[in-house]
Short mmCIF file of C-alpha atoms in Angstrom, two decimals:
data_model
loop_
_atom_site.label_atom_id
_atom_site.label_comp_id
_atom_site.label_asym_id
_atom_site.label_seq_id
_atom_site.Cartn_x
_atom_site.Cartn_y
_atom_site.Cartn_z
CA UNK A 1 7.67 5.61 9.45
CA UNK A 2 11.21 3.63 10.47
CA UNK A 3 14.32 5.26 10.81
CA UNK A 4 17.37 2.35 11.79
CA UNK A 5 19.36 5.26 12.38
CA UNK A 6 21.88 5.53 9.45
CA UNK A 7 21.31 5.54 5.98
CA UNK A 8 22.02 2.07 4.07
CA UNK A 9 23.50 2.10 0.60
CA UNK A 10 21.41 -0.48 -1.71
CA UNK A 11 18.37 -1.25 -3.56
CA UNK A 12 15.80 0.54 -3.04
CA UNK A 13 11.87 -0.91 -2.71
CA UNK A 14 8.94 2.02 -4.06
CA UNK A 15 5.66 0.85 -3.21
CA UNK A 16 2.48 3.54 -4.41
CA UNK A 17 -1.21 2.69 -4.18
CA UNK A 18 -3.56 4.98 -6.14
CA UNK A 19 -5.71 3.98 -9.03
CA UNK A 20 -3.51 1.31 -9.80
CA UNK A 21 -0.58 -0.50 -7.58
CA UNK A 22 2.75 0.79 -8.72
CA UNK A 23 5.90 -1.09 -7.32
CA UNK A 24 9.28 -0.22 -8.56
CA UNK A 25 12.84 -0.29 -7.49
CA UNK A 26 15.71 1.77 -7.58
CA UNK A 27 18.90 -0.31 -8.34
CA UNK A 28 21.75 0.42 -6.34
CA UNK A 29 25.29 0.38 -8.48
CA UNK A 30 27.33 1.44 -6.05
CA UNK A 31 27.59 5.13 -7.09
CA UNK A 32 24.15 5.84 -7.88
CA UNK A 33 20.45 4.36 -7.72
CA UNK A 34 18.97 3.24 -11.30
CA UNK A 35 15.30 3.23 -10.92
CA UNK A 36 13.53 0.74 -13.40
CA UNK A 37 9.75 -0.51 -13.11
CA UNK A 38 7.92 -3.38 -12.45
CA UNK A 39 4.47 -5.19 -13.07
CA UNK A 40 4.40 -6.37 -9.22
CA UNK A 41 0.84 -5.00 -8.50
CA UNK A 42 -0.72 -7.93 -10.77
CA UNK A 43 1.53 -11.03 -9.06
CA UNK A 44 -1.02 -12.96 -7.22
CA UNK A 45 -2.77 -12.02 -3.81
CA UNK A 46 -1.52 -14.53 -1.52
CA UNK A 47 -4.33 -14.90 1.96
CA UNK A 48 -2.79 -15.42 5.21
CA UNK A 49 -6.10 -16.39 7.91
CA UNK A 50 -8.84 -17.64 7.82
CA UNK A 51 -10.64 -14.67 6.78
CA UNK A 52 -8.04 -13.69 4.49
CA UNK A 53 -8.97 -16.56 2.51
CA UNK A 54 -13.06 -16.17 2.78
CA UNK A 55 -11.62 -12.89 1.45
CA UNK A 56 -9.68 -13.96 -1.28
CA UNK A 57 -12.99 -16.69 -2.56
CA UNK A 58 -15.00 -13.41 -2.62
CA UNK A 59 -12.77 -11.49 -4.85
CA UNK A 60 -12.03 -14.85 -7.01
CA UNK A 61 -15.72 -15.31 -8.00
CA UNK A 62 -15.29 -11.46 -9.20
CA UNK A 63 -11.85 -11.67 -10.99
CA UNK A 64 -10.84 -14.86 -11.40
CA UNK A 65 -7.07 -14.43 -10.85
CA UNK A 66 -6.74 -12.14 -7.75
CA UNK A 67 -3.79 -9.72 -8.20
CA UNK A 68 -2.48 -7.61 -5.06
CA UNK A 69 -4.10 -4.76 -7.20
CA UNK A 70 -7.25 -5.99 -6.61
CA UNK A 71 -6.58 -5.62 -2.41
CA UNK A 72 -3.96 -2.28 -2.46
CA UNK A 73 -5.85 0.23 -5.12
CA UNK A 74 -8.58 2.55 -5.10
CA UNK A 75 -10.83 -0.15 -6.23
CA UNK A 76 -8.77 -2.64 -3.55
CA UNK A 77 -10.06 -0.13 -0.87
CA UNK A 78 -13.80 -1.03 -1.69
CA UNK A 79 -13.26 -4.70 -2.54
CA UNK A 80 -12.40 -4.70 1.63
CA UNK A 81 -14.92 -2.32 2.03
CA UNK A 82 -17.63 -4.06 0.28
CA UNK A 83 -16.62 -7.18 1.28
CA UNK A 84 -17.17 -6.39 5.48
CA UNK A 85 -20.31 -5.44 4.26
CA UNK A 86 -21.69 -8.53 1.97
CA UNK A 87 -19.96 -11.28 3.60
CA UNK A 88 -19.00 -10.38 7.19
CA UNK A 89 -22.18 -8.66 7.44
CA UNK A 90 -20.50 -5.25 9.20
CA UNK A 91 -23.63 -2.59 9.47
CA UNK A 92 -23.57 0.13 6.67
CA UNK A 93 -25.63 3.31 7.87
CA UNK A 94 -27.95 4.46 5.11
CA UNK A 95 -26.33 8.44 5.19
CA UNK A 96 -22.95 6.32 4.28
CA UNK A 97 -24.42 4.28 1.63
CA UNK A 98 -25.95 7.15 0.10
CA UNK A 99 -22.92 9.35 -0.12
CA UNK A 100 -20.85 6.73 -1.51
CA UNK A 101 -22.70 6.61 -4.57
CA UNK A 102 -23.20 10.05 -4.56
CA UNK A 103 -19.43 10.77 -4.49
CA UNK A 104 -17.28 10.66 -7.39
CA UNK A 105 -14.39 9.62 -5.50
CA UNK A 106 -15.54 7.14 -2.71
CA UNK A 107 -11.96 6.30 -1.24
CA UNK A 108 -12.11 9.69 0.25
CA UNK A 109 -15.82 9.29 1.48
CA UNK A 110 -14.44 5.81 3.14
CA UNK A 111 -11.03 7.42 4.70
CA UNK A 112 -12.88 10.39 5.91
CA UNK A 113 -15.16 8.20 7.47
CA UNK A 114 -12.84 6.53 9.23
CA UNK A 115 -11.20 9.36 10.39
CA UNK A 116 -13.77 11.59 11.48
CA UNK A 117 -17.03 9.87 12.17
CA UNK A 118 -15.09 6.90 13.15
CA UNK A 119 -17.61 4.83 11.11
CA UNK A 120 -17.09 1.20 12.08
CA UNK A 121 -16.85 -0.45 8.92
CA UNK A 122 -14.73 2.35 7.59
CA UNK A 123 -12.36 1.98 10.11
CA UNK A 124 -12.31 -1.78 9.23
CA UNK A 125 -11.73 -1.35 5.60
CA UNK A 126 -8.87 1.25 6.69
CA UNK A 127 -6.66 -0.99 9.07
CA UNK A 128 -7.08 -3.97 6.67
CA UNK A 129 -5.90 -1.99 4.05
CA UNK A 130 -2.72 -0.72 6.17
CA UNK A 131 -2.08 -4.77 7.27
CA UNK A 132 -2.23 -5.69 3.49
CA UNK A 133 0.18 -2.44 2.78
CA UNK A 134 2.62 -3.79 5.25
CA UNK A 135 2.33 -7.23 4.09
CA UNK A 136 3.28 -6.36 0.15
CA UNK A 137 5.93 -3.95 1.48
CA UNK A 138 7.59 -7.08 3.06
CA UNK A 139 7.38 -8.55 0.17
CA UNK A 140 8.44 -6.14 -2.54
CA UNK A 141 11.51 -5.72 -0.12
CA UNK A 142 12.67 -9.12 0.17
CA UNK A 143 12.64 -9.42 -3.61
CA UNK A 144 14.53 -6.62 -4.59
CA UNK A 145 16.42 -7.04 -1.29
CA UNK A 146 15.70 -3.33 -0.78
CA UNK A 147 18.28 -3.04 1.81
CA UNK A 148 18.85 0.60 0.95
CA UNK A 149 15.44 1.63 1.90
CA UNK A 150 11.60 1.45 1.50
CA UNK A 151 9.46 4.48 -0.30
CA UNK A 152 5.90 4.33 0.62
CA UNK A 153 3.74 6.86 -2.02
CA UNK A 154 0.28 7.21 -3.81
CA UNK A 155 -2.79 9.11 -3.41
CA UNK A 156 -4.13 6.31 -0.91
CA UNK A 157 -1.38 6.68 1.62
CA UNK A 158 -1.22 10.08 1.52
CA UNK A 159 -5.00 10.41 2.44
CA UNK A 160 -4.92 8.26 4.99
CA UNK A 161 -1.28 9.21 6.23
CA UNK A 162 -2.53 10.55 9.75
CA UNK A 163 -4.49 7.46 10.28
CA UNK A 164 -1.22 5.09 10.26
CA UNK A 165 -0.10 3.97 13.51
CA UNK A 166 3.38 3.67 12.85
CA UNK A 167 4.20 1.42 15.67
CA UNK A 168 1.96 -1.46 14.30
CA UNK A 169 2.63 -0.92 10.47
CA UNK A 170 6.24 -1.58 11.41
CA UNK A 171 5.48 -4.72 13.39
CA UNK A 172 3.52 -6.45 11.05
CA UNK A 173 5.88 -5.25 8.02
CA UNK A 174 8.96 -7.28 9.59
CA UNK A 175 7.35 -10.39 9.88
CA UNK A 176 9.05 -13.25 8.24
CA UNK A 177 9.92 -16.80 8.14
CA UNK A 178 13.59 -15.92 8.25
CA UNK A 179 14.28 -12.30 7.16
CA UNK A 180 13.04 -10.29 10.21
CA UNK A 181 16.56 -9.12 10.65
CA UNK A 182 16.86 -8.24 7.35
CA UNK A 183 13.15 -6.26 7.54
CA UNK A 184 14.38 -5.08 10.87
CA UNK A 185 17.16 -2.96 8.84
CA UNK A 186 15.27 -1.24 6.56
CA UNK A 187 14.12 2.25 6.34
CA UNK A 188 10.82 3.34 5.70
CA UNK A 189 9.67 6.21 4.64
CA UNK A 190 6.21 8.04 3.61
CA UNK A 191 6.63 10.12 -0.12
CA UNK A 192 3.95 13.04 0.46
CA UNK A 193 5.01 15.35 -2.52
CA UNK A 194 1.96 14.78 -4.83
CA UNK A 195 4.17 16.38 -7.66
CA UNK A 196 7.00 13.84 -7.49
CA UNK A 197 5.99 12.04 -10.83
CA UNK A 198 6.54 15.77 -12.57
CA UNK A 199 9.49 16.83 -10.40
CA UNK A 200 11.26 13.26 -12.13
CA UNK A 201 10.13 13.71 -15.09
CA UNK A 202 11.75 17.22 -15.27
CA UNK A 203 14.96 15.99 -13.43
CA UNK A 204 15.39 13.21 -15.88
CA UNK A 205 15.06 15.81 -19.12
CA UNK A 206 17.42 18.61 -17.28
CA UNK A 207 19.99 15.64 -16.56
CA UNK A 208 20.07 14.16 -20.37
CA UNK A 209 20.15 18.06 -21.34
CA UNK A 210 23.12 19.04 -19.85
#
């Protein structure tokens, strides 16, 4: 998405949206980067406009405690989704409506579309989704000062990987209070090997091995 133009040594920031909201880090030592986990995706969604927080009511009166899982998931998607569509009152056709709940997996039936009927609300509940993207990836960054570099994976980004407008993803992901430089710095890049969970796993077990 961002190249600075070098690479950086230092942390690393892994941000993947799928079922769930994984965020991780890799920890740079100075020789080599030590990935460990996190439990980021359930810290607390934090609204930003006024719409944001209209947003943020809705999804309290569901959950309670709002996590950013609840926004940047599979079931995230449709919480925008459904939420154009209940409270901001964006038109649903009745052929969409019926093949989301005909559809097993309706994240694709959303992204799709977005991308190919250009379905108004779907191309709502798409761009909000990329703004909150950006907006966690800030975050995750700044708190594992992730100067070495920002890993963006997940089944969600990968569907909707065409649909990004790079230009504007970076813009809103350097906004800050007092870090922009920082942001400004840091390298961001797309994962789309869908068998990079296995390809670790067997790295790991061929590295203790030998």
């Amino acid at each position: 998405i961002y190249e600075n133009g070098g690479i950086s040594a230092g942390n690393v920031a892994i941000l993947s949206p799928g079922n769930g909201l994984g965020e991780a880090g890799m920890f740079w030592d100075g020789n080599y980067l030590r990935p460990f986990a996190t439990e980021g995706g359930h810290s607390e969604f934090s609204p930003r406009t006024d719409v944001e927080v209209e947003f943020y009511q809705y999804l309290k009166a569901i959950y309670g405690i709002v996590s950013w899982e609840s926004v940047l998931s599979k079931e995230g998607l449709f919480n925008i989704y459904r939420f154009l569509r209940d409270v901001k009152r964006h038109k649903e056709p009745d052929w969409l409506k019926i093949k989301i709940q005909q559809e097993e997996d309706f994240t694709k039936v959303i992204c799709t579309s977005a991308t190919e009927q250009k379905e108004t609300i779907c191309v709502l509940t798409i761009e909000t989704f990329i703004d909150f993207l950006a907006r966690e990836a800030n975050s995750l960054v700044l708190k594992l000062k992730a100067t070495g570099g920002l890993i963006i994976g997940g089944e969600i980004p990968i569907t909707i990987k065409n649909y990004i407008n790079k230009d504007k993803f970076y813009k809103k992901f350097i906004i800050s209070d007092k870090m922009e430089t920082l942001l400004k710095d840091v390298n961001i890049y797309f994962l789309l090997n869908e068998k990079t969970i296995a390809a670790g796993a067997a790295y790991y077990g061929a590295f203790h091995v030998n």
